[in-house]
Coordinates of C-alpha atoms and ligand atoms in Angstrom, one line a residue:
X1 CA 0.0 0.0 -0.1
X2 CA 1.5 3.3 -1.2
X3 CA 1.8 6.3 1.3
X4 CA 1.6 10.1 1.2
X5 CA 5.4 10.4 0.5
X6 CA 4.9 8.0 -2.5
X7 CA 2.2 10.3 -3.7
X8 CA 4.4 13.4 -3.2
X9 CA 7.3 11.7 -5.0
X10 CA 5.2 10.8 -8.0
X11 CA 3.7 14.4 -8.4
X12 CA 7.1 16.1 -7.9
X13 CA 9.8 13.6 -8.8
X14 CA 12.3 16.4 -9.4
X15 CA 11.9 18.4 -6.1
X16 CA 14.6 17.4 -3.6
X17 CA 14.6 20.5 -1.5
X18 CA 13.0 20.5 1.6
X19 CA 11.3 23.4 3.9
X20 CA 14.5 23.3 6.0
X21 CA 16.7 24.0 3.0
X22 CA 14.5 27.0 2.2
X23 CA 14.5 28.1 5.8
X24 CA 18.3 28.1 5.4
X25 CA 18.5 29.6 2.1
X26 CA 16.3 32.6 3.1
X27 CA 17.3 33.3 6.8
X28 CA 15.5 35.7 9.1
X29 CA 16.8 39.2 8.2
X30 CA 19.4 40.8 10.5
X31 CA 17.6 44.1 11.2
X32 CA 17.4 46.4 14.2
X33 CA 14.6 46.0 16.6
X34 CA 11.5 47.3 15.4
X35 CA 12.4 47.5 11.7
X36 CA 9.5 46.6 9.4
X37 CA 9.7 44.5 6.3
X38 CA 6.8 45.5 4.0
X39 CA 5.9 44.8 0.5
X40 CA 3.8 45.8 -2.3
X41 CA 2.7 42.9 -4.5
X42 CA 1.1 44.0 -7.5
X43 CA -0.4 41.8 -10.3
X44 CA 0.9 43.0 -13.7
X45 CA -2.5 43.9 -15.1
X46 CA -1.9 47.0 -16.9
X47 CA -2.2 50.3 -15.0
X48 CA -1.3 51.8 -11.6
X49 CA -4.6 52.1 -9.5
X50 CA -5.1 54.9 -7.1
X51 CA -5.8 52.3 -4.5
X52 CA -2.6 50.5 -5.2
X53 CA -0.5 53.7 -5.1
X54 CA -2.2 54.2 -1.6
X55 CA -1.2 50.7 -0.3
X56 CA 2.2 50.9 -1.7
X57 CA 2.9 54.3 -0.4
X58 CA 1.8 53.2 3.2
X59 CA 3.9 50.1 3.0
X60 CA 7.0 51.9 1.8
X61 CA 6.3 54.7 4.5
X62 CA 6.4 52.1 7.4
X63 CA 9.6 50.5 6.3
X64 CA 11.3 53.7 5.8
X65 CA 10.3 55.2 9.1
X66 CA 11.4 52.1 11.0
X67 CA 14.6 51.7 8.9
X68 CA 13.3 48.3 7.5
X69 CA 12.9 47.0 4.1
X70 CA 10.3 47.6 1.4
X71 CA 10.2 45.2 -1.4
X72 CA 8.2 44.8 -4.4
X73 CA 7.0 41.4 -5.5
X74 CA 5.4 40.8 -9.0
X75 CA 2.5 38.4 -8.6
X76 CA 2.2 37.2 -12.1
X77 CA 0.5 33.8 -11.6
X78 CA -2.7 34.8 -13.2
X79 CA -1.7 34.5 -16.7
X80 CA -5.1 35.4 -18.3
X81 CA -5.1 39.0 -16.6
X82 CA -1.5 39.6 -17.3
X83 CA -0.5 42.5 -19.6
X84 CA 3.0 42.0 -20.9
X85 CA 5.5 44.7 -19.8
X86 CA 3.3 46.3 -17.3
X87 CA 5.3 45.2 -14.3
X88 CA 8.1 47.3 -15.0
X89 CA 5.8 50.3 -15.9
X90 CA 4.2 50.1 -12.4
X91 CA 7.6 50.4 -10.8
X92 CA 8.2 53.4 -13.0
X93 CA 5.2 55.1 -12.1
X94 CA 5.7 54.3 -8.3
X95 CA 9.2 55.8 -8.6
X96 CA 7.4 59.2 -9.6
X97 CA 5.8 59.0 -6.3
X98 CA 8.9 58.4 -4.4
X99 CA 7.8 54.7 -3.7
X100 CA 11.0 53.1 -4.5
X101 CA 11.8 49.6 -3.3
X102 CA 14.9 48.7 -1.3
X103 CA 14.8 45.4 -3.0
X104 CA 12.7 43.2 -5.3
X105 CA 11.3 43.4 -8.7
X106 CA 12.3 46.3 -10.8
X107 CA 11.9 45.0 -14.3
X108 CA 11.8 41.7 -16.2
X109 CA 15.6 41.9 -16.5
X110 CA 16.4 43.4 -13.2
X111 CA 15.8 42.7 -9.6
X112 CA 17.5 43.7 -6.2
X113 CA 18.2 41.7 -3.0
X114 CA 18.9 38.3 -1.7
X115 CA 15.4 37.0 -1.1
X116 CA 14.3 36.6 -4.8
X117 CA 13.4 35.7 -7.4
X118 CA 10.6 38.4 -6.8
X119 CA 8.6 37.3 -9.6
X120 CA 6.1 34.5 -8.7
X121 CA 6.3 33.0 -12.1
X122 CA 10.1 32.3 -11.3
X123 CA 9.5 31.0 -7.8
X124 CA 8.0 27.6 -8.8
X125 CA 10.8 25.3 -6.9
X126 CA 9.8 27.1 -3.8
X127 CA 6.0 26.6 -4.0
X128 CA 6.5 23.0 -5.2
X129 CA 8.7 22.3 -2.4
X130 CA 6.2 23.3 0.0
X131 CA 3.4 21.6 -1.7
X132 CA 5.3 18.6 -1.8
X133 CA 5.9 18.7 2.0
X134 CA 1.9 19.2 2.5
X135 CA 1.3 16.3 0.4
X136 CA 3.7 14.2 2.2
X137 CA 2.1 15.0 5.6
X138 CA -1.4 14.4 4.1
X139 CA -2.4 18.1 4.2
X140 CA -2.8 18.5 0.4
X141 CA -4.0 16.2 -2.3
X142 CA -4.7 16.0 -5.8
X143 CA -8.2 16.8 -7.0
X144 CA -9.6 15.4 -10.2
X145 CA -13.1 16.9 -10.2
X146 CA -13.9 18.6 -13.7
X147 CA -15.8 21.7 -14.1
X148 CA -18.9 19.6 -14.6
X149 CA -18.4 17.9 -11.2
X150 CA -18.0 21.3 -9.4
X151 CA -21.2 22.6 -11.1
X152 CA -23.0 19.7 -9.8
X153 CA -21.6 20.1 -6.4
X154 CA -22.7 23.6 -6.5
X155 CA -26.3 22.6 -7.5
X156 CA -26.4 20.1 -4.6
X157 CA -25.5 22.9 -2.1
X158 CA -27.8 25.3 -3.4
X159 CA -30.6 22.6 -3.2
X160 CA -29.5 21.8 0.5
X161 CA -29.1 25.6 1.2
X162 CA -25.6 24.8 2.3
X163 CA -22.4 27.0 2.1
X164 CA -20.9 26.8 -1.6
X165 CA -17.5 25.5 -2.0
X166 CA -15.3 22.6 -1.8
X167 CA -15.2 21.4 1.7
X168 CA -16.0 18.6 4.2
X169 CA -18.3 16.0 2.7
X170 CA -18.4 17.8 -0.6
X171 CA -14.8 17.5 -1.1
X172 CA -15.1 14.5 -3.2
X173 CA -11.3 13.9 -3.7
X174 CA -10.2 14.7 -0.2
X175 CA -10.8 10.9 0.9
X176 CA -9.5 9.1 -2.1
X177 CA -7.0 6.6 -1.2
X178 CA -3.3 7.2 -2.1
X179 CA -3.5 4.1 -4.3
X180 CA -6.4 5.4 -6.0
X181 CA -4.9 8.9 -6.5
X182 CA -1.6 7.3 -7.7
X183 CA -3.6 5.2 -10.4
X184 CA -5.6 8.1 -11.6
X185 CA -2.4 10.2 -12.0
X186 CA -0.7 7.2 -13.8
X187 CA -3.7 7.0 -16.1
X188 CA -3.3 10.6 -17.0
X189 CA -6.4 12.1 -15.4
X190 CA -5.9 15.8 -15.2
X191 CA -5.7 17.2 -11.5
X192 CA -5.1 20.1 -9.5
X193 CA -3.8 20.3 -6.0
X194 CA -5.9 21.3 -2.9
X195 CA -4.9 22.0 0.5
X196 CA -6.7 19.8 3.2
X197 CA -8.4 22.0 5.6
X198 CA -9.2 20.8 9.3
X199 CA -11.2 23.7 10.0
X200 CA -14.9 24.2 10.7
X201 CA -17.2 27.1 9.6
X202 CA -19.1 26.7 12.7
X203 CA -15.9 27.7 14.8
X204 CA -14.5 31.2 15.1
X205 CA -11.0 32.5 15.1
X206 CA -9.8 35.5 17.1
X207 CA -7.4 37.7 15.2
X208 CA -5.8 41.1 15.8
X209 CA -5.5 43.2 12.8
X210 CA -3.1 46.3 13.2
X211 CA -5.7 48.5 11.5
X212 CA -9.1 47.0 12.5
X213 CA -8.3 45.8 15.9
X214 CA -9.6 42.7 17.5
X215 CA -11.6 40.5 14.9
X216 CA -13.5 37.5 15.2
X217 CA -13.6 35.7 12.0
X218 CA -15.2 32.4 10.6
X219 CA -12.7 29.5 10.5
X220 CA -11.8 28.3 7.0
X221 CA -12.8 24.9 6.2
X222 CA -12.4 25.1 2.3
X223 CA -10.1 22.9 0.8
X224 CA -8.7 25.8 -1.5
X225 CA -6.8 25.1 -4.7
X226 CA -3.2 25.7 -4.2
X227 CA -1.8 24.5 -7.5
X228 CA -3.8 25.1 -10.7
X229 CA -3.7 22.9 -13.8
X230 CA -1.3 25.2 -15.4
X231 CA 1.3 24.2 -12.8
X232 CA 1.0 27.7 -11.2
X233 CA 0.0 28.3 -7.5
X234 CA -2.9 30.4 -6.6
X235 CA -2.6 33.7 -4.9
X236 CA -3.8 32.4 -1.3
X237 CA -1.0 30.0 -1.3
X238 CA 1.9 31.7 -3.2
X239 CA 1.8 35.1 -1.3
X240 CA 1.9 33.3 1.8
X241 CA 5.0 31.2 0.9
X242 CA 6.5 34.4 -0.4
X243 CA 5.7 36.6 2.7
X244 CA 7.3 33.9 5.0
X245 CA 10.6 33.3 2.8
X246 CA 11.0 37.0 2.1
X247 CA 10.7 37.5 5.7
X248 CA 7.9 40.0 5.8
X249 CA 7.1 41.4 9.2
X250 CA 4.0 43.4 8.2
X251 CA 1.5 42.5 5.4
X252 CA -0.2 45.7 4.5
X253 CA -2.8 45.3 1.9
X254 CA -6.3 46.3 0.8
X255 CA -9.0 45.3 3.2
X256 CA -10.7 43.2 0.3
X257 CA -8.3 40.5 1.6
X258 CA -9.8 40.3 5.0
X259 CA -12.5 37.8 4.2
X260 CA -9.8 35.3 2.9
X261 CA -7.6 35.8 5.8
X262 CA -8.8 32.6 7.7
X263 CA -7.4 30.7 4.9
X264 CA -4.1 32.3 5.2
X265 CA -4.0 32.0 9.0
X266 CA -4.7 28.0 8.7
X267 CA -1.9 27.6 6.1
X268 CA 0.5 29.5 8.2
X269 CA -0.4 27.4 11.2
X270 CA -0.5 24.3 9.2
X271 CA 3.2 24.9 7.9
X272 CA 4.5 26.0 11.5
X273 CA 5.3 29.5 9.9
X274 CA 5.4 32.4 12.2
X275 CA 2.5 34.6 11.1
X276 CA 3.4 38.0 10.1
X277 CA 1.4 41.0 11.4
X278 CA -1.4 42.1 9.2
X279 CA -2.8 45.6 8.6
X280 CA -5.8 45.6 6.3
X281 CA -5.9 49.2 4.7
X282 CA -9.1 51.1 4.0
X283 CA -10.3 50.7 0.3
X284 CA -10.7 54.0 -1.6
X285 CA -14.4 54.5 -2.4
X286 CA -16.5 56.9 -4.4
X287 CA -20.2 57.9 -3.9
X288 CA -22.0 57.4 -7.2
X289 CA -25.6 58.4 -7.4
X290 CA -25.9 58.2 -3.5
X291 CA -24.3 54.9 -3.3
X292 CA -20.8 54.1 -1.9
X293 CA -18.6 51.9 -4.1
X294 CA -15.0 51.0 -4.8
X295 CA -13.2 53.2 -7.2
X296 CA -13.6 51.4 -10.4
X297 CA -10.9 51.5 -13.4
X298 CA -13.6 51.1 -15.8
X299 CA -15.9 54.0 -14.8
X300 CA -13.7 56.4 -13.0
X301 CA -10.9 58.6 -14.3
X302 CA -9.5 59.2 -10.9
X303 CA -9.0 55.3 -10.4
X304 CA -5.8 55.7 -12.6
X305 CA -2.8 57.3 -11.1
X306 CA -1.7 58.3 -14.8
X307 CA -4.9 60.6 -14.8
X308 CA -3.3 62.6 -12.1
X309 CA 0.0 62.5 -13.8
X310 CA -1.5 63.8 -17.1
X311 CA -3.3 66.5 -15.5
X312 CA -0.1 67.6 -13.8
X313 CA -1.1 67.3 -10.1
X314 CA 2.1 67.8 -8.3
X315 CA 3.3 64.5 -6.8
X316 CA 3.5 66.1 -3.3
X317 CA 0.1 67.3 -3.5
X318 CA -1.2 63.8 -4.4
X319 CA 1.1 62.1 -1.9
X320 CA -0.2 64.4 1.0
X321 CA -3.6 63.7 0.0
X322 CA -3.2 60.1 0.4
X323 CA -1.5 60.7 3.8
X324 CA -4.7 62.5 4.9
X325 CA -6.5 59.3 3.8
X326 CA -3.9 57.2 5.7
X327 CA -3.9 58.9 9.0
X328 CA -6.5 61.0 10.6
X329 CA -4.0 63.2 12.4
X330 CA -1.9 64.1 9.3
X331 CA -3.6 67.4 8.6
X332 CA -3.1 68.7 11.9
X333 CA 0.5 67.7 11.9
X334 CA 1.1 69.5 8.6
X335 CA -0.8 72.7 9.8
X336 CA 1.7 72.6 12.8
X337 CA 4.8 71.6 10.7
X338 CA 4.5 73.5 7.5
X339 CA 8.3 73.8 7.1
X340 CA 8.8 70.0 7.4
X341 CA 9.2 67.4 4.6
X342 CA 6.2 65.1 4.9
X343 CA 8.2 62.1 5.4
X344 CA 8.9 63.4 9.0
X345 CA 5.3 62.7 9.9
X346 CA 5.1 59.4 11.9
X347 CA 2.5 57.2 10.3
X348 CA 0.7 54.8 12.8
X349 CA -1.9 52.0 12.4
X350 CA -4.2 53.4 15.0
X351 CA -4.8 56.5 13.3
X352 CA -5.9 54.7 10.1
X353 CA -9.6 55.0 9.1
X354 CA -11.4 51.7 9.6
X355 CA -13.9 52.3 6.9
X356 CA -13.4 52.8 3.2
X357 CA -12.0 56.2 2.5
X358 CA -14.0 58.5 0.2
X359 CA -11.9 59.8 -2.7
X360 CA -12.1 63.5 -2.9
X361 CA -10.6 65.2 -5.9
X362 CA -11.4 68.8 -4.8
X363 CA -9.2 68.0 -1.7
X364 CA -6.3 66.8 -4.0
X365 CA -6.5 70.1 -5.7
X366 CA -6.8 72.2 -2.5
X367 CA -3.8 70.5 -1.0
X368 CA -1.9 70.8 -4.3
X369 CA -2.7 74.5 -4.6
X370 CA -1.6 75.2 -1.0
X371 CA 1.7 73.4 -1.4
X372 CA 2.5 74.7 -5.0
X373 CA 2.0 78.3 -3.8
X374 CA 5.0 78.0 -1.4
X375 CA 7.3 76.7 -4.1
X376 CA 10.0 79.0 -5.1
X377 CA 9.6 80.2 -8.7
X378 CA 12.7 78.4 -9.9
X379 CA 11.8 75.0 -8.5
X380 CA 8.3 75.1 -9.6
X381 CA 9.6 76.1 -13.1
X382 CA 11.7 72.9 -13.0
X383 CA 8.6 70.8 -12.2
X384 CA 6.3 72.4 -14.7
X385 CA 9.2 71.9 -17.5
X386 CA 9.3 68.1 -16.5
X387 CA 5.7 67.8 -16.8
X388 CA 5.2 70.0 -20.0
X389 CA 7.9 68.0 -21.8
X390 CA 5.9 65.0 -21.6
X391 CA 2.5 66.3 -21.7
X392 CA 2.2 69.9 -23.2
X393 CA 4.8 70.4 -26.2
X394 CA 3.6 74.0 -26.8
X395 CA 3.9 75.0 -23.4
X396 CA 7.3 73.2 -23.0
X397 CA 8.8 74.9 -26.0
X398 CA 7.8 78.3 -24.6
X399 CA 9.4 77.6 -21.4
X400 CA 12.7 76.4 -22.7
X401 CA 12.8 79.4 -25.1
X402 CA 13.3 81.7 -22.4
X403 CA 13.4 80.2 -18.9
X404 CA 13.9 83.5 -17.1
X405 CA 10.9 85.0 -18.6
X406 CA 8.9 82.0 -17.5
X407 CA 10.3 82.0 -13.8
X408 CA 9.4 85.8 -13.6
X409 CA 5.8 85.0 -14.8
X410 CA 5.6 82.3 -12.1
X411 CA 7.1 84.6 -9.5
X412 CA 4.1 86.8 -9.7
X413 CA 2.7 87.2 -6.1
X414 CA 5.0 84.3 -5.0
X415 CA 7.9 84.0 -2.7
X416 CA 6.2 86.2 -0.1
X417 CA 4.3 85.5 3.3
X418 CA 1.0 85.2 1.8
X419 CA 1.4 84.0 -1.7
X420 CA -1.3 83.7 -4.5
X421 CA -2.8 80.4 -4.7
X422 CA -4.1 80.0 -8.2
X423 CA -2.6 76.7 -9.4
X424 CA -3.8 73.4 -8.4
X425 CA -2.0 71.6 -11.2
X426 CA 0.6 72.4 -13.9
X427 CA -2.0 72.3 -16.5
X428 CA -3.8 75.2 -15.0
X429 CA -0.8 77.4 -15.5
X430 CA -0.6 78.0 -19.2
X431 CA -4.1 79.0 -19.8
X432 CA -3.8 81.7 -17.3
X433 CA -0.5 83.0 -18.5
X434 CA -0.2 82.3 -22.2
X435 CA -1.2 85.8 -23.2
X436 CA 2.6 86.9 -22.0
X437 CA 3.7 85.2 -25.1
X438 CA 3.4 87.5 -28.3
X439 CA 2.3 84.8 -30.7
X440 CA -0.5 83.8 -28.4
X441 CA -1.3 87.4 -27.6
X442 CA -1.6 88.1 -31.4
X443 CA -4.3 85.6 -31.8
X444 CA -6.6 87.7 -29.6
X445 CA -9.7 88.8 -31.7
X446 CA -10.3 92.2 -30.2
X447 CA -13.6 92.6 -32.1
X448 CA -15.0 89.9 -29.9
X449 CA -13.4 91.1 -26.6
X450 CA -16.1 92.0 -24.1
X451 CA -15.4 95.6 -22.9
X452 CA -17.5 96.9 -20.0
X453 CA -20.6 97.7 -22.0
X454 CA -21.0 101.1 -20.0
X455 CA -17.8 102.5 -21.4
X456 CA -17.7 103.9 -24.8
X457 CA -15.0 103.3 -27.1
X458 CA -13.7 107.0 -27.1
X459 CA -13.1 107.0 -23.3
X460 CA -11.4 103.7 -23.7
X461 CA -9.0 105.0 -26.5
X462 CA -8.5 108.2 -24.5
X463 CA -7.5 106.3 -21.2
X464 CA -5.4 103.8 -23.2
X465 CA -3.6 106.7 -24.9
X466 CA -2.8 108.7 -21.9
X467 CA -1.4 105.7 -20.2
X468 CA 1.0 104.8 -23.1
X469 CA 2.2 108.5 -23.0
X470 CA 2.8 108.8 -19.5
X471 CA 4.0 105.4 -18.6
X472 CA 6.5 105.1 -16.0
X473 CA 8.3 101.9 -15.3
X474 CA 10.3 103.2 -12.2
X475 CA 7.3 103.3 -9.9
X476 CA 6.7 100.8 -7.1
X477 CA 3.3 99.1 -6.8
X478 CA 1.9 101.5 -4.6
X479 CA 3.1 104.7 -6.5
X480 CA 1.9 102.9 -9.8
X481 CA -1.5 102.4 -8.3
X482 CA -1.7 106.1 -7.5
X483 CA -0.6 107.0 -11.0
X484 CA -3.7 104.9 -12.2
X485 CA -5.9 106.8 -9.8
X486 CA -4.5 110.0 -11.1
X487 CA -5.2 108.7 -14.7
X488 CA -8.8 107.9 -13.6
X489 CA -9.5 111.3 -12.3
X490 CA -8.0 113.0 -15.6
X491 CA -10.7 111.2 -17.6
X492 CA -13.5 111.8 -15.3
X493 CA -13.4 108.4 -13.4
X494 CA -13.7 108.4 -9.6
X495 CA -10.4 107.1 -7.9
X496 CA -12.2 105.3 -5.4
X497 CA -15.4 102.7 -5.7
X498 CA -17.1 104.1 -2.6
X499 CA -16.8 107.6 -3.8
X500 CA -18.4 106.6 -7.2
X501 CA -21.1 104.5 -5.5
X502 CA -22.2 107.4 -3.7
X503 CA -22.5 109.7 -6.6
X504 CA -22.6 107.5 -9.9
X505 CA -24.0 110.4 -11.9
X506 CA -21.0 112.6 -11.6
X507 CA -18.4 110.1 -12.9
X508 CA -18.0 107.7 -16.0
X509 CA -16.9 105.1 -13.9
X510 CA -14.3 104.3 -11.3
X511 CA -10.5 103.3 -10.9
X512 CA -11.5 99.5 -11.3
X513 CA -13.0 100.4 -14.8
X514 CA -9.7 102.0 -15.9
X515 CA -7.6 99.2 -14.6
X516 CA -9.7 96.6 -16.6
X517 CA -9.3 98.6 -19.6
X518 CA -5.6 98.4 -19.3
X519 CA -5.7 94.7 -18.4
X520 CA -7.9 93.7 -21.3
X521 CA -5.6 95.8 -23.7
X522 CA -2.6 93.8 -22.3
X523 CA -3.9 90.4 -21.9
X524 CA -7.2 90.3 -23.7
X525 CA -9.0 89.3 -20.6
X526 CA -10.8 90.6 -17.7
X527 CA -8.9 88.4 -15.1
X528 CA -5.4 88.2 -15.2
X529 CA -2.5 87.9 -12.7
X530 CA -1.4 91.1 -10.8
X531 CA -1.6 94.0 -13.3
X532 CA 1.4 95.7 -12.1
X533 CA 3.4 92.6 -12.3
X534 CA 2.3 92.1 -15.9
X535 CA 3.4 95.5 -16.9
X536 CA 6.7 94.9 -15.3
X537 CA 7.2 91.7 -17.0
X538 CA 6.0 92.7 -20.3
X539 CA 8.3 95.9 -20.2
X540 CA 7.6 99.4 -21.5
X541 CA 7.9 98.6 -25.1
X542 CA 5.6 95.8 -25.2
X543 CA 3.0 97.5 -23.1
X544 CA 2.9 100.5 -25.5
X545 CA 2.9 98.1 -28.5
X546 CA -0.1 96.3 -27.2
X547 CA -1.8 99.3 -26.3
X548 CA -1.3 100.8 -29.7
X549 CA -2.6 97.5 -31.2
X550 CA -5.7 97.5 -29.1
X551 CA -6.4 101.0 -30.0
X552 CA -6.3 100.2 -33.5
X553 CA -8.8 97.5 -33.2
X554 CA -11.4 100.0 -31.4
Ligands
LIG1 N1 -1.5 40.5 -6.0 C1 -2.4 40.9 -5.1 C2 -3.3 42.2 -5.6 O1 -2.9 42.8 -6.5 C3 -1.7 41.3 -3.8 C4 -2.5 41.4 -2.7 C5 -1.4 41.5 -1.3 O2 -1.0 42.4 -1.0 O3 -1.3 40.4 -0.7 O4 -4.2 42.6 -5.1

């Protein structure tokens, strides 16, 4: 009579390594007390999801702040969902947000560290070693059930109003004798390998999650598939072997995995592997027609990180927004520590939201606006240039043609105590400032420009002509504004709105109307950055040229 060891040898004749060998090959890491080993384990399915950036950011943050290790593992065992080349592009996109692994998968050609390979498809010998062990101790078995057999099983469970799945008395292949299993394998019957659970769904398991706290979960009793017919392991099994042999201390992952945690706990305990700590992170949600749901990659633009990159949200704005989701005390810390780098914030599990976080794009914009406003013009110029190079060719060409000119434009009402907060993203800038560039300015059609309808053209002409004739570039802002007041008075406009309001009949308008005329003449619009600065940046010659050009069109 054959035994489990014979069965294990039949299924894996070439596996000679043992779990002990693996324990030696991947020893416990020699790290200082408290150092956390965390990971991000994406599947190469094509694009970086906002939720994945969030989990990877949190995971890398914990490793960084504890002087630990953050690694990336590519979970590519679901060949149907895989998009070739997308693993490396994920790593690239993460890099943009400073999520840079200390070790792990970098690209299909490159990896870092001693705990690899970091690509699941290259780790067959590890999985097979562990599965062989499980078979040899009677805790895994070949299952020959066909798709039809499983469908029949489901029907039977539905009819009996029982929990669906492959477990207990429904697990038909679980009790096949070793001899029978060997015979069927030798006959060439197709099979997969299942874990033999000893659990009971009437029992509960107590568990402490770093984020969710103490939980009581239903014990696993499913004989889950651990090796598929294509010879690749399933997520439940593979990630666990990897987290163990890569010596992960903290598994930080989306809370959608919480429901399958009892499977993972039973596997850890069966294998005698020490359980890592778990922190199940909130999933990013959205309210759609009054209903909360997960951000969907099919329906929501903001589900793809690439959307934020294209739009030109600064990475620090986006990261800080994700930090506000990560820890409820982040915003307060930020207010008190405006001068610090956000990496100085101490992230903690107990300040993490328990429920799914609602994604709020207006908040991303607000935070970005705040942070961008305090950037030095030169630094912001570099950021904008890098963005425009990839996403806005026209803008990029303008910047590089005269960088100092662009920096002076960016510097309008910046680098002061209360800077102006008008840009939430790089793509906001060009539409606001493009009029500075002559070729853009020359496309303005003054016949369609909306002047204040209460002003007649003769007045506008007179005011503009007078300004061009008396222009003085040496004045400071206050003096300049006084000169505009004088200009107003010379042409019958009140130099103060209050005065005009009290006695509208006596004036053609007020100083604001006069400024607007100038603003329109120089920029083609009623709203522009600070007019004094616009005049200074354009310079006397251009100001006069633009005024003359405007007068001609009247
Ligand atoms: N490959 C899994 C995913 O992409 C990883 C889950 C985990 O972090 O364990 O969702």
